[in-house]
Coordinates of C-alpha atoms and ligand atoms in Angstrom, one line a residue:
X145 CA 70.7 95.9 101.0
X146 CA 70.5 96.7 97.3
X147 CA 70.9 100.4 96.4
X148 CA 67.8 102.0 95.0
X149 CA 69.5 102.9 91.8
X150 CA 70.5 99.3 91.3
X151 CA 67.0 98.1 92.1
X152 CA 65.5 100.5 89.6
X153 CA 68.1 99.5 87.0
X154 CA 67.2 95.8 87.5
X155 CA 63.6 96.5 86.8
X156 CA 64.3 98.5 83.7
X157 CA 66.7 95.9 82.5
X158 CA 64.1 93.2 82.9
X159 CA 61.8 95.4 80.7
X160 CA 64.4 95.8 78.1
X161 CA 64.8 92.0 78.0
X162 CA 61.0 91.4 77.9
X163 CA 60.8 93.7 74.9
X164 CA 63.5 91.7 73.2
X165 CA 66.5 94.0 73.8
X166 CA 69.9 93.7 75.6
X167 CA 69.2 94.0 79.3
X168 CA 72.6 95.7 79.8
X169 CA 71.0 98.8 78.4
X170 CA 68.7 99.2 81.3
X171 CA 71.0 101.1 83.6
X172 CA 69.1 103.9 85.3
X173 CA 70.6 107.2 86.4
X174 CA 69.5 110.2 88.5
X175 CA 67.3 112.5 86.4
X176 CA 69.0 115.6 85.1
X177 CA 65.6 117.1 84.8
X178 CA 64.2 116.8 88.3
X179 CA 61.2 118.9 87.2
X180 CA 60.2 116.1 84.9
X181 CA 61.1 112.9 86.6
X182 CA 63.2 111.3 89.4
X183 CA 65.3 108.8 87.4
X184 CA 65.9 108.2 83.8
X185 CA 67.3 105.6 81.5
X186 CA 69.2 106.5 78.3
X187 CA 69.8 103.0 77.1
X188 CA 67.5 103.2 74.1
X189 CA 69.7 106.0 72.6
X190 CA 72.8 103.8 72.6
X191 CA 70.9 100.8 71.4
X192 CA 69.4 102.6 68.5
X193 CA 72.8 103.1 67.0
X194 CA 73.7 99.5 67.0
X195 CA 70.2 98.3 65.9
X196 CA 69.8 101.1 63.3
X197 CA 66.3 101.8 64.6
X198 CA 64.8 105.0 65.8
X199 CA 65.5 105.3 69.6
X200 CA 61.9 106.2 70.5
X201 CA 60.7 102.9 69.1
X202 CA 62.9 101.1 71.6
X203 CA 62.0 103.4 74.5
X204 CA 58.3 103.1 73.6
X205 CA 58.5 99.3 73.7
X206 CA 60.4 99.2 77.0
X207 CA 58.0 101.7 78.6
X208 CA 55.0 99.6 77.5
X209 CA 56.6 96.5 79.1
X210 CA 57.5 98.4 82.3
X211 CA 53.9 99.7 82.7
X212 CA 52.5 96.3 82.0
X213 CA 54.8 94.4 84.4
X214 CA 55.6 96.8 87.2
X215 CA 53.0 99.1 88.6
X216 CA 54.3 98.8 92.2
X217 CA 57.6 100.5 91.5
X218 CA 56.8 103.2 89.0
X219 CA 54.0 105.8 89.2
X220 CA 54.9 107.1 85.8
X221 CA 57.0 105.7 82.9
X222 CA 57.3 108.1 80.0
X223 CA 59.0 107.5 76.7
X224 CA 60.0 110.9 75.4
X225 CA 61.6 111.8 72.2
X226 CA 64.2 111.2 70.9
X227 CA 64.3 108.1 73.1
X228 CA 64.6 108.7 76.8
X229 CA 62.8 106.9 79.5
X230 CA 61.6 109.2 82.3
X231 CA 60.8 107.4 85.5
X232 CA 58.8 108.5 88.6
X233 CA 58.6 106.3 91.6
X234 CA 55.5 105.2 93.4
X235 CA 55.3 107.1 96.8
X236 CA 54.5 103.8 98.5
X237 CA 57.6 102.2 97.0
X238 CA 59.8 105.0 98.3
X239 CA 58.2 104.5 101.8
X240 CA 58.9 100.8 101.7
X241 CA 62.5 101.4 100.8
X242 CA 63.0 103.9 103.5
X243 CA 61.4 101.6 106.1
X244 CA 63.7 98.8 105.0
X245 CA 66.7 101.1 105.4
X246 CA 65.7 101.9 108.9
X247 CA 65.6 98.3 109.9
X248 CA 69.0 97.5 108.5
X249 CA 72.3 98.3 110.1
X250 CA 74.1 101.4 108.7
X251 CA 71.0 102.2 106.7
X252 CA 71.6 99.2 104.5
X253 CA 75.1 100.0 103.4
X254 CA 76.6 96.8 101.9
X255 CA 79.4 95.3 104.0
X256 CA 82.2 93.5 102.4
X257 CA 82.5 89.7 102.9
X258 CA 86.1 90.1 104.1
X259 CA 87.3 93.2 105.9
X260 CA 90.4 94.6 104.3
X261 CA 93.3 95.4 106.6
X262 CA 94.2 99.0 105.9
X263 CA 96.9 101.0 107.7
X264 CA 96.5 104.8 107.5
X265 CA 99.6 106.9 108.1
X266 CA 98.4 110.4 108.9
X267 CA 99.0 113.4 111.1
X268 CA 102.8 113.1 110.9
X269 CA 103.7 115.8 113.3
X270 CA 107.3 116.6 114.0
X271 CA 108.1 116.2 117.7
X272 CA 109.7 119.3 119.4
X273 CA 108.1 121.7 116.9
X274 CA 104.7 123.1 117.7
X275 CA 102.0 122.0 115.3
X276 CA 101.4 124.6 112.6
X277 CA 98.6 125.0 110.1
X278 CA 100.4 122.7 107.6
X279 CA 99.6 119.8 110.0
X280 CA 95.9 120.5 109.8
X281 CA 95.0 118.9 106.5
X282 CA 96.9 115.6 106.9
X283 CA 95.2 115.2 110.3
X284 CA 91.7 115.9 109.4
X285 CA 91.6 114.3 106.0
X286 CA 93.2 111.1 107.4
X287 CA 90.8 111.0 110.3
X288 CA 87.8 111.4 108.0
X289 CA 89.0 108.7 105.7
X290 CA 89.7 106.4 108.6
X291 CA 86.1 106.8 109.9
X292 CA 84.7 106.3 106.4
X293 CA 86.7 103.2 105.6
X294 CA 85.9 101.7 109.0
X295 CA 82.2 102.5 108.6
X296 CA 82.3 100.7 105.2
X297 CA 83.5 97.6 107.0
X298 CA 87.2 97.6 106.7
X299 CA 89.7 96.8 109.5
X300 CA 91.5 100.1 109.8
X301 CA 94.5 101.1 112.0
X302 CA 95.5 104.7 112.1
X303 CA 99.2 105.5 112.9
X304 CA 100.4 109.0 113.7
X305 CA 103.9 108.3 112.4
X306 CA 105.7 111.1 114.3
X307 CA 108.8 112.7 113.0
X308 CA 110.7 112.0 116.2
X309 CA 114.2 111.0 115.0
X310 CA 115.4 113.8 112.8
X311 CA 117.4 117.0 112.8
X312 CA 114.9 118.9 115.0
X313 CA 116.1 116.7 117.9
X314 CA 119.8 117.5 117.2
X315 CA 118.9 121.2 116.9
X316 CA 117.3 121.3 120.3
X317 CA 120.2 119.3 121.9
X318 CA 122.7 121.7 120.3
X319 CA 120.9 124.8 121.6
X320 CA 120.5 123.3 125.0
X321 CA 124.2 122.5 125.2
X322 CA 125.0 126.1 124.2
X323 CA 122.8 127.5 127.0
X324 CA 123.5 124.9 129.7
X325 CA 126.8 123.2 129.1
X326 CA 127.0 122.3 132.7
X327 CA 124.1 119.8 132.5
X328 CA 125.1 116.1 133.1
X329 CA 123.9 115.1 129.6
X330 CA 126.9 116.7 128.1
X331 CA 129.4 115.3 130.5
X332 CA 131.0 112.3 128.8
X333 CA 132.3 110.9 132.2
X334 CA 128.9 111.1 133.9
X335 CA 127.7 107.6 134.7
X336 CA 124.9 108.3 137.2
X337 CA 121.2 108.5 136.6
X338 CA 119.8 111.5 134.7
X339 CA 117.1 113.8 136.3
X340 CA 113.6 112.6 135.8
X341 CA 112.4 116.1 135.1
X342 CA 113.4 117.8 131.8
X343 CA 115.8 120.8 132.3
X344 CA 113.3 122.9 130.2
X345 CA 109.6 123.5 130.0
X346 CA 107.3 123.0 127.1
X347 CA 107.3 126.7 126.4
X348 CA 111.1 126.8 126.4
X349 CA 111.1 123.8 124.1
X350 CA 108.7 125.5 121.7
X351 CA 111.1 128.5 121.7
X352 CA 114.3 126.6 121.5
X353 CA 113.6 124.7 118.3
X354 CA 112.8 127.8 116.1
X355 CA 115.7 129.7 117.6
X356 CA 118.1 126.9 116.8
X357 CA 116.6 126.4 113.4
X358 CA 117.0 130.1 112.6
X359 CA 120.7 129.9 113.5
X360 CA 121.3 127.5 110.7
X361 CA 120.0 129.8 108.1
X362 CA 121.3 133.0 106.7
X363 CA 119.9 135.4 104.1
X364 CA 121.6 136.5 100.9
X365 CA 123.0 139.7 102.6
X366 CA 124.9 137.7 105.3
X367 CA 128.6 138.2 105.7
X368 CA 131.0 135.3 105.2
X369 CA 131.5 135.0 109.0
X370 CA 127.7 134.8 109.5
X371 CA 127.5 132.1 106.8
X372 CA 130.3 130.2 108.4
X373 CA 128.7 130.4 111.8
X374 CA 125.4 129.1 110.4
X375 CA 127.1 126.2 108.7
X376 CA 129.1 125.3 111.8
X377 CA 125.9 125.4 113.9
X378 CA 124.1 123.1 111.5
X379 CA 127.1 120.7 111.3
X380 CA 127.0 120.5 115.1
X381 CA 123.3 119.8 115.1
X382 CA 123.7 117.1 112.5
X383 CA 126.4 115.5 114.6
X384 CA 124.2 115.7 117.7
X385 CA 121.4 114.0 115.7
X386 CA 123.7 111.2 114.7
X387 CA 125.1 110.9 118.2
X388 CA 121.6 110.6 119.6
X389 CA 120.6 108.1 117.0
X390 CA 123.7 106.1 117.7
X391 CA 122.7 105.7 121.3
X392 CA 124.6 108.3 123.3
X393 CA 123.2 108.0 126.8
X394 CA 123.0 111.7 127.6
X395 CA 121.5 112.6 124.3
X396 CA 119.0 109.7 124.4
X397 CA 118.0 111.1 127.9
X398 CA 117.3 114.5 126.4
X399 CA 115.3 112.8 123.6
X400 CA 113.2 111.2 126.2
X401 CA 112.6 114.6 127.9
X402 CA 111.6 116.1 124.6
X403 CA 109.2 113.2 123.9
X404 CA 107.7 113.3 127.4
X405 CA 106.9 117.0 127.1
X406 CA 105.8 117.0 123.5
X407 CA 103.5 113.9 123.5
X408 CA 100.9 115.1 126.0
X409 CA 100.9 118.4 124.1
X410 CA 100.3 116.7 120.8
X411 CA 97.6 114.5 122.3
X412 CA 95.9 117.6 123.7
X413 CA 96.0 119.3 120.3
X414 CA 94.7 116.3 118.4
X415 CA 92.0 115.5 121.0
X416 CA 90.8 119.1 120.6
X417 CA 90.4 118.4 116.8
X418 CA 88.7 115.0 117.4
X419 CA 91.6 113.3 115.7
X420 CA 92.7 110.1 117.3
X421 CA 95.2 107.5 116.5
X422 CA 95.3 103.8 117.3
X423 CA 99.1 103.8 117.2
X424 CA 101.5 106.5 118.4
X425 CA 104.5 105.3 116.6
X426 CA 107.2 107.2 114.9
X427 CA 110.4 107.2 113.0
X428 CA 112.4 106.3 116.2
X429 CA 110.5 103.0 116.5
X430 CA 112.2 101.5 113.5
X431 CA 115.7 102.7 114.3
X432 CA 116.9 99.3 115.5
X433 CA 115.6 97.4 112.5
X434 CA 117.4 99.6 109.9
X435 CA 120.7 97.8 110.0
X436 CA 119.0 94.4 109.3
X437 CA 117.0 95.9 106.5
X438 CA 120.1 97.4 104.9
X439 CA 121.9 94.1 105.1
X440 CA 118.9 92.4 103.4
X441 CA 119.0 95.0 100.6
X442 CA 122.7 94.5 100.2
X443 CA 122.7 90.7 100.2
X444 CA 119.9 90.5 97.7
X445 CA 121.4 93.0 95.4
X446 CA 118.5 95.4 95.7
X447 CA 120.7 98.3 96.7
X448 CA 124.0 99.4 95.5
X449 CA 126.7 102.1 96.2
X450 CA 126.5 105.3 94.3
X451 CA 128.9 108.2 95.1
X452 CA 129.5 106.7 98.5
X453 CA 125.7 106.5 99.3
X454 CA 123.7 103.3 99.3
X455 CA 120.7 103.6 96.9
X456 CA 117.9 101.7 95.3
X457 CA 117.2 102.5 91.7
X458 CA 113.6 103.2 91.1
X459 CA 113.4 104.4 87.5
X460 CA 111.2 102.4 85.2
X461 CA 111.4 101.9 81.4
X462 CA 108.1 103.7 80.8
X463 CA 109.1 106.8 82.8
X464 CA 109.2 110.0 80.7
X465 CA 111.7 111.5 83.1
X466 CA 114.3 109.6 85.1
X467 CA 113.4 109.3 88.8
X468 CA 116.2 110.0 91.2
X469 CA 117.2 106.8 93.1
X470 CA 115.9 106.2 96.6
X471 CA 118.8 106.9 99.0
X472 CA 118.9 104.4 101.8
X473 CA 122.1 105.5 103.6
X474 CA 124.0 108.7 103.1
X475 CA 127.8 108.5 102.5
X476 CA 128.4 109.0 106.3
X477 CA 126.1 106.0 107.0
X478 CA 123.3 108.1 108.3
X479 CA 119.7 107.0 107.7
X480 CA 117.2 109.3 105.9
X481 CA 113.5 110.0 105.7
X482 CA 113.1 107.3 103.0
X483 CA 115.0 104.8 105.2
X484 CA 112.7 105.1 108.1
X485 CA 109.7 104.9 105.8
X486 CA 111.0 101.7 104.2
X487 CA 111.8 100.2 107.6
X488 CA 108.3 101.2 108.8
X489 CA 106.8 99.4 105.8
X490 CA 108.8 96.3 106.6
X491 CA 107.5 96.4 110.2
X492 CA 103.9 97.1 109.3
X493 CA 104.0 94.1 106.9
X494 CA 105.4 91.9 109.6
X495 CA 102.9 93.0 112.3
X496 CA 99.7 93.5 110.3
X497 CA 100.0 91.9 106.9
X498 CA 98.0 94.8 105.5
X499 CA 96.1 94.8 102.2
X500 CA 96.9 98.5 101.8
X501 CA 98.8 101.3 103.4
X502 CA 97.6 104.9 102.7
X503 CA 99.7 107.9 103.4
X504 CA 98.3 111.4 104.0
X505 CA 100.7 114.3 103.7
X506 CA 101.2 117.5 101.8
X507 CA 101.2 116.7 98.1
X508 CA 104.7 118.2 97.8
X509 CA 106.0 114.9 99.2
X510 CA 104.7 113.0 96.1
X511 CA 108.2 112.3 94.8
X512 CA 109.4 111.0 98.1
X513 CA 106.5 108.5 98.3
X514 CA 106.9 107.4 94.7
X515 CA 110.5 106.6 95.4
X516 CA 109.7 104.8 98.6
X517 CA 106.9 102.8 97.1
X518 CA 108.9 101.7 94.2
X519 CA 111.9 100.9 96.4
X520 CA 109.6 98.8 98.6
X521 CA 108.3 96.9 95.6
X522 CA 111.7 96.3 94.0
X523 CA 113.1 95.1 97.3
X524 CA 110.1 92.9 97.9
X525 CA 109.3 94.5 101.3
X526 CA 105.6 94.2 100.3
X527 CA 103.6 91.6 98.4
X528 CA 102.8 92.5 94.8
X529 CA 99.1 92.8 95.7
X530 CA 99.7 95.1 98.6
X531 CA 98.4 98.6 97.8
X532 CA 100.6 101.6 98.7
X533 CA 98.9 104.8 98.1
X534 CA 99.8 108.5 98.6
X535 CA 96.9 110.9 99.2
X536 CA 98.7 114.3 98.8
X537 CA 96.8 117.2 100.1
X538 CA 96.8 120.7 98.6
X539 CA 97.7 123.8 100.6
X540 CA 95.5 125.8 102.9
X541 CA 95.9 129.4 101.7
X542 CA 95.1 132.7 103.1
X543 CA 92.9 135.3 101.5
X544 CA 95.9 136.4 99.3
X545 CA 96.0 132.9 97.8
X546 CA 99.4 132.2 99.4
X547 CA 100.1 129.6 102.1
X548 CA 98.3 130.7 105.3
X549 CA 100.4 133.0 107.5
X550 CA 100.1 135.0 110.6
X551 CA 99.5 138.8 110.2
X552 CA 103.2 139.3 110.8
X553 CA 103.9 136.8 108.0
X554 CA 105.2 134.0 110.2
X555 CA 104.2 130.4 110.4
X556 CA 100.7 130.2 112.0
X557 CA 100.5 127.8 115.0
X558 CA 97.6 125.5 114.6
X559 CA 96.3 126.3 118.1
X560 CA 96.0 129.9 117.1
X561 CA 94.0 129.2 114.0
X562 CA 91.6 127.1 116.1
X563 CA 91.4 129.7 118.8
X564 CA 90.7 132.5 116.3
X565 CA 87.9 130.4 114.7
X566 CA 86.4 129.7 118.1
X567 CA 86.4 133.4 119.0
X568 CA 84.7 134.3 115.7
X569 CA 82.1 131.5 116.3
X570 CA 81.5 132.7 119.8
X571 CA 80.6 136.2 118.6
X572 CA 78.2 134.7 116.1
X573 CA 76.6 132.3 118.6
X574 CA 76.2 135.2 121.1
X575 CA 74.4 137.3 118.3
X576 CA 71.9 134.6 117.5
X577 CA 71.5 133.4 121.1
X578 CA 71.7 136.4 123.4
X579 CA 70.2 134.4 126.3
X580 CA 72.6 131.5 126.1
X581 CA 74.8 131.4 129.3
X582 CA 78.3 132.4 128.6
X583 CA 79.8 129.0 129.4
X584 CA 77.4 127.1 127.2
X585 CA 78.1 129.6 124.4
X586 CA 81.8 129.0 124.7
X587 CA 81.3 125.2 124.6
X588 CA 79.0 125.5 121.6
X589 CA 81.4 127.9 119.9
X590 CA 84.2 125.4 120.2
X591 CA 82.0 122.6 118.8
X592 CA 80.7 124.7 115.9
X593 CA 84.2 126.1 115.2
X594 CA 85.5 122.5 114.7
X595 CA 82.8 121.9 112.2
X596 CA 83.6 125.2 110.4
X597 CA 87.3 124.3 110.1
X598 CA 86.8 120.6 109.2
X599 CA 83.9 121.1 106.8
X600 CA 85.7 124.1 105.1
X601 CA 88.6 121.8 104.5
X602 CA 86.9 118.5 103.8
X603 CA 84.4 119.9 101.3
X604 CA 87.3 120.4 98.9
X605 CA 89.0 117.5 97.1
X606 CA 92.0 116.6 99.2
X607 CA 94.5 117.4 96.4
X608 CA 93.1 120.9 95.8
X609 CA 94.4 124.0 97.4
X610 CA 91.8 126.1 99.2
X611 CA 91.4 129.5 100.9
X612 CA 90.7 129.6 104.6
X613 CA 87.9 132.1 104.6
X614 CA 86.9 132.8 108.2
X615 CA 83.9 134.8 107.2
X616 CA 82.5 132.1 104.9
X617 CA 83.5 129.1 107.0
X618 CA 81.8 130.3 110.1
X619 CA 78.6 131.4 108.4
X620 CA 75.3 129.7 109.2
X621 CA 74.3 129.9 105.6
X622 CA 75.7 128.3 102.5
X623 CA 77.9 125.2 102.0
X624 CA 79.4 125.3 105.5
X625 CA 79.8 123.2 108.6
X626 CA 77.7 125.6 110.7
X627 CA 74.9 125.4 108.2
X628 CA 74.8 121.6 108.5
X629 CA 74.9 121.8 112.3
X630 CA 72.2 124.5 112.3
X631 CA 70.0 122.1 110.2
X632 CA 70.5 119.3 112.7
X633 CA 69.8 121.6 115.6
X634 CA 66.6 122.8 113.9
X635 CA 65.5 119.1 113.6
X636 CA 66.4 118.4 117.2
X637 CA 64.3 121.3 118.3
X638 CA 61.2 120.2 116.3
X639 CA 61.6 116.6 117.7
X640 CA 61.9 117.9 121.2
X641 CA 58.7 120.0 120.9
X642 CA 56.9 117.0 119.4
X643 CA 57.8 115.0 122.5
X644 CA 56.8 117.8 124.8
X645 CA 53.4 117.8 123.1
X646 CA 53.1 114.1 124.1
X647 CA 54.3 112.5 120.8
X648 CA 56.8 109.7 120.6
X649 CA 59.5 110.1 118.0
X650 CA 60.6 106.5 118.0
X651 CA 57.1 105.3 117.4
X652 CA 56.2 107.7 114.7
X653 CA 55.2 105.8 111.5
X654 CA 56.3 106.7 108.1
X655 CA 53.7 107.0 105.4
X656 CA 54.1 107.3 101.7
X657 CA 55.3 110.9 100.8
X658 CA 52.3 113.1 99.9
X659 CA 54.1 116.3 98.8
X660 CA 56.8 117.0 96.3
X661 CA 59.3 118.3 99.0
X662 CA 58.6 115.3 101.2
X663 CA 59.3 112.9 98.4
X664 CA 62.5 114.8 97.4
X665 CA 63.8 114.5 100.9
X666 CA 62.9 110.9 101.2
X667 CA 64.6 110.1 97.9
X668 CA 67.7 112.0 99.0
X669 CA 67.9 109.8 102.1
X670 CA 67.8 106.7 100.0
X671 CA 71.1 107.8 98.4
X672 CA 73.1 107.6 101.6
X673 CA 74.9 104.4 100.6
X674 CA 75.8 105.8 97.2
X675 CA 77.6 108.7 98.9
X676 CA 79.5 106.5 101.3
X677 CA 80.5 104.1 98.5
X678 CA 81.8 106.9 96.4
X679 CA 83.7 108.4 99.3
X680 CA 85.3 105.0 99.9
X681 CA 86.1 104.4 96.2
X682 CA 87.8 107.8 95.8
X683 CA 89.0 108.2 99.3
X684 CA 87.2 111.5 99.2
X685 CA 85.4 112.9 102.2
X686 CA 84.2 115.7 100.0
X687 CA 81.6 113.2 98.7
X688 CA 80.1 113.0 102.2
X689 CA 80.1 116.8 102.4
X690 CA 78.3 117.1 99.1
X691 CA 75.8 114.5 100.2
X692 CA 75.0 116.0 103.6
X693 CA 74.8 119.5 102.1
X694 CA 72.2 118.3 99.6
X695 CA 70.4 116.5 102.4
X696 CA 70.3 119.6 104.5
X697 CA 69.0 121.6 101.6
X698 CA 66.3 119.0 100.9
X699 CA 65.3 119.1 104.5
X700 CA 65.2 122.9 104.6
X701 CA 63.0 123.1 101.5
X702 CA 60.7 120.6 103.1
X703 CA 60.7 122.5 106.4
X704 CA 59.8 125.8 104.7
X705 CA 56.9 124.3 102.8
X706 CA 55.5 122.1 105.5
X707 CA 53.7 122.9 108.8
X708 CA 55.0 120.0 110.8
X709 CA 53.9 120.4 114.4
X710 CA 50.6 122.0 113.7
X711 CA 49.5 119.4 111.1
X712 CA 46.0 118.4 112.1
X713 CA 46.2 115.0 110.3
X714 CA 47.8 112.7 112.9
X715 CA 49.2 110.2 110.5
X716 CA 50.7 112.9 108.3
X717 CA 52.3 114.5 111.3
X718 CA 53.7 111.3 112.4
X719 CA 55.1 110.6 109.0
X720 CA 56.8 114.1 108.9
X721 CA 58.3 113.3 112.3
X722 CA 59.6 109.9 111.2
X723 CA 61.1 111.4 108.0
X724 CA 62.9 114.2 109.8
X725 CA 64.1 111.9 112.6
X726 CA 65.7 109.7 109.9
X727 CA 67.1 112.9 108.2
X728 CA 68.7 113.8 111.6
X729 CA 70.2 110.3 112.0
X730 CA 71.7 110.4 108.5
X731 CA 73.1 113.9 108.9
X732 CA 74.6 112.9 112.3
X733 CA 76.2 109.8 110.8
X734 CA 77.6 112.0 108.0
X735 CA 79.2 114.5 110.3
X736 CA 80.5 111.7 112.5
X737 CA 82.3 110.3 109.4
X738 CA 83.8 113.8 108.9
X739 CA 84.9 114.0 112.5
X740 CA 82.7 116.5 114.2
X741 CA 79.3 116.6 116.0
X742 CA 76.3 118.9 116.6
X743 CA 75.3 120.8 119.7
X744 CA 71.8 120.8 121.2
X745 CA 71.3 124.5 120.5
X746 CA 73.2 127.2 118.5
Ligands
LIG891 N1 106.7 114.2 109.6 C1 106.6 114.4 108.2 C2 106.5 115.8 107.8 O1 106.2 116.7 108.6 C3 105.3 113.7 107.7 C4 105.3 112.2 107.9 C5 104.4 111.6 106.8 N2 104.4 110.1 106.9 C6 105.4 109.3 106.5 N3 105.3 108.0 106.7 N4 106.5 109.8 105.9 O2 106.8 116.2 106.7

């Protein structure tokens, strides 16, 4: 269905043409003086310059044509000096548009003729390390973009792309060997089957990795012996990583154990955040195709040796600064982060023939992706028209403006941040609903906390840093997730009461808006598709946030000015109900695109 703004522009363009002017000048825009009109057209101003005529002459002529030809669309068309067209819509026209939206799928959002195949690479957790707050943004931004692109009619596949093949695995193996050298995994002569159960628990695993990682690092006051010990430990972990990658039986068995323990834990964490993936693949999945890819690079002259390493040059003539080459193999023959990313591109192309692959990770990885994308293009792993795009997210900071930390200054586990927010939300819910049973309050708190976290994040542009402000994010007022949910809950409660009084929400008929607030809300609802389209175009969930926030505001203004349930005029009352029921559906669709939902009460 055509967007309202386009429909209006079409009518204004026709009037420009009828008055003898270029119809291209008839583009309408939202009014920047909502006190005067709803839409406006500034085309006469631009036209005046080329025609060397006073702009109001043009706007006067166009206004006259519009009034003459179209009384159904516009209630008022004013030509105001110096040459603007101020447009106000007929209430009945607004009603007609809203009713049409209700009859269409997805409120009339235009669907593409061909669905684009898009792969989203997001989440990107590293197996064996507990999720920390740094994993929050790539997960929730990627999830929202997935939902938005899918809703807009694309064929989207989300892949978690786990870091499951790197040094963290070697570190855990090294630490385990140190603690339990007697285990069969470390016995070169062992040929029997390995135990099914891991020789460690998830808790131990979560402790082993940071312990091992700390042993590879020293501060500047460290003695030479300490430095040497750290270096030796790291060398051993690197060797263990290589041995595992090269297929050592015992080490692969430990890898399996780590995966078996970590994956359910990751799933639990992501489920809790309403983040879900179609594919649970990782770096390890492309291990076997790396040699073939490297051979292909070599044979076609895409890669060359440089200081013992195998590299692909990625610098372009127009680069202001030379870009370091993309390293495919280190001098010891080991594969790197870029290698697995290139191999993953190769496999994704083979399996899905994607039109686009989008990556969601911290923006500090921008150089890595630039190198990988260029290397993929130079080596023709992708078709020239395949889009590769990096959506780098900014940092989530604490109140001090520095990356979010625990009180003690350590890395904050993601689960703790979520639990703290749920606790805060629980207190607030208890305050506003003293009668709510404890269990329900807890469930509601978890639901609203998710909205607080996600909305607090997604309402910012992905690339921007933001401050995680618990007080603000969990507030029921202002531009927050809980405010949006509170608005939905308020509508739900009115609709419920209406039905309790014998009314039928689904049969309520919409009439033409009678009051200003009613019309403002109705017009706000007509702009749903504009919001989705701009979110798609810019890959920006913040566009959806801004739209639902304005919609919630328009609803609340209407609510404060209107007595809905006690309205004596039955057709007016029905119309109010129809309007707010539609508002609820639009808000619910909006929050679903963002990846959270609303409770019944809060
Ligand atoms: N595991 C990586 C990290 O924690 C993120 C993975 C992003 N995706 C990718 N295809 N490289 O830094």
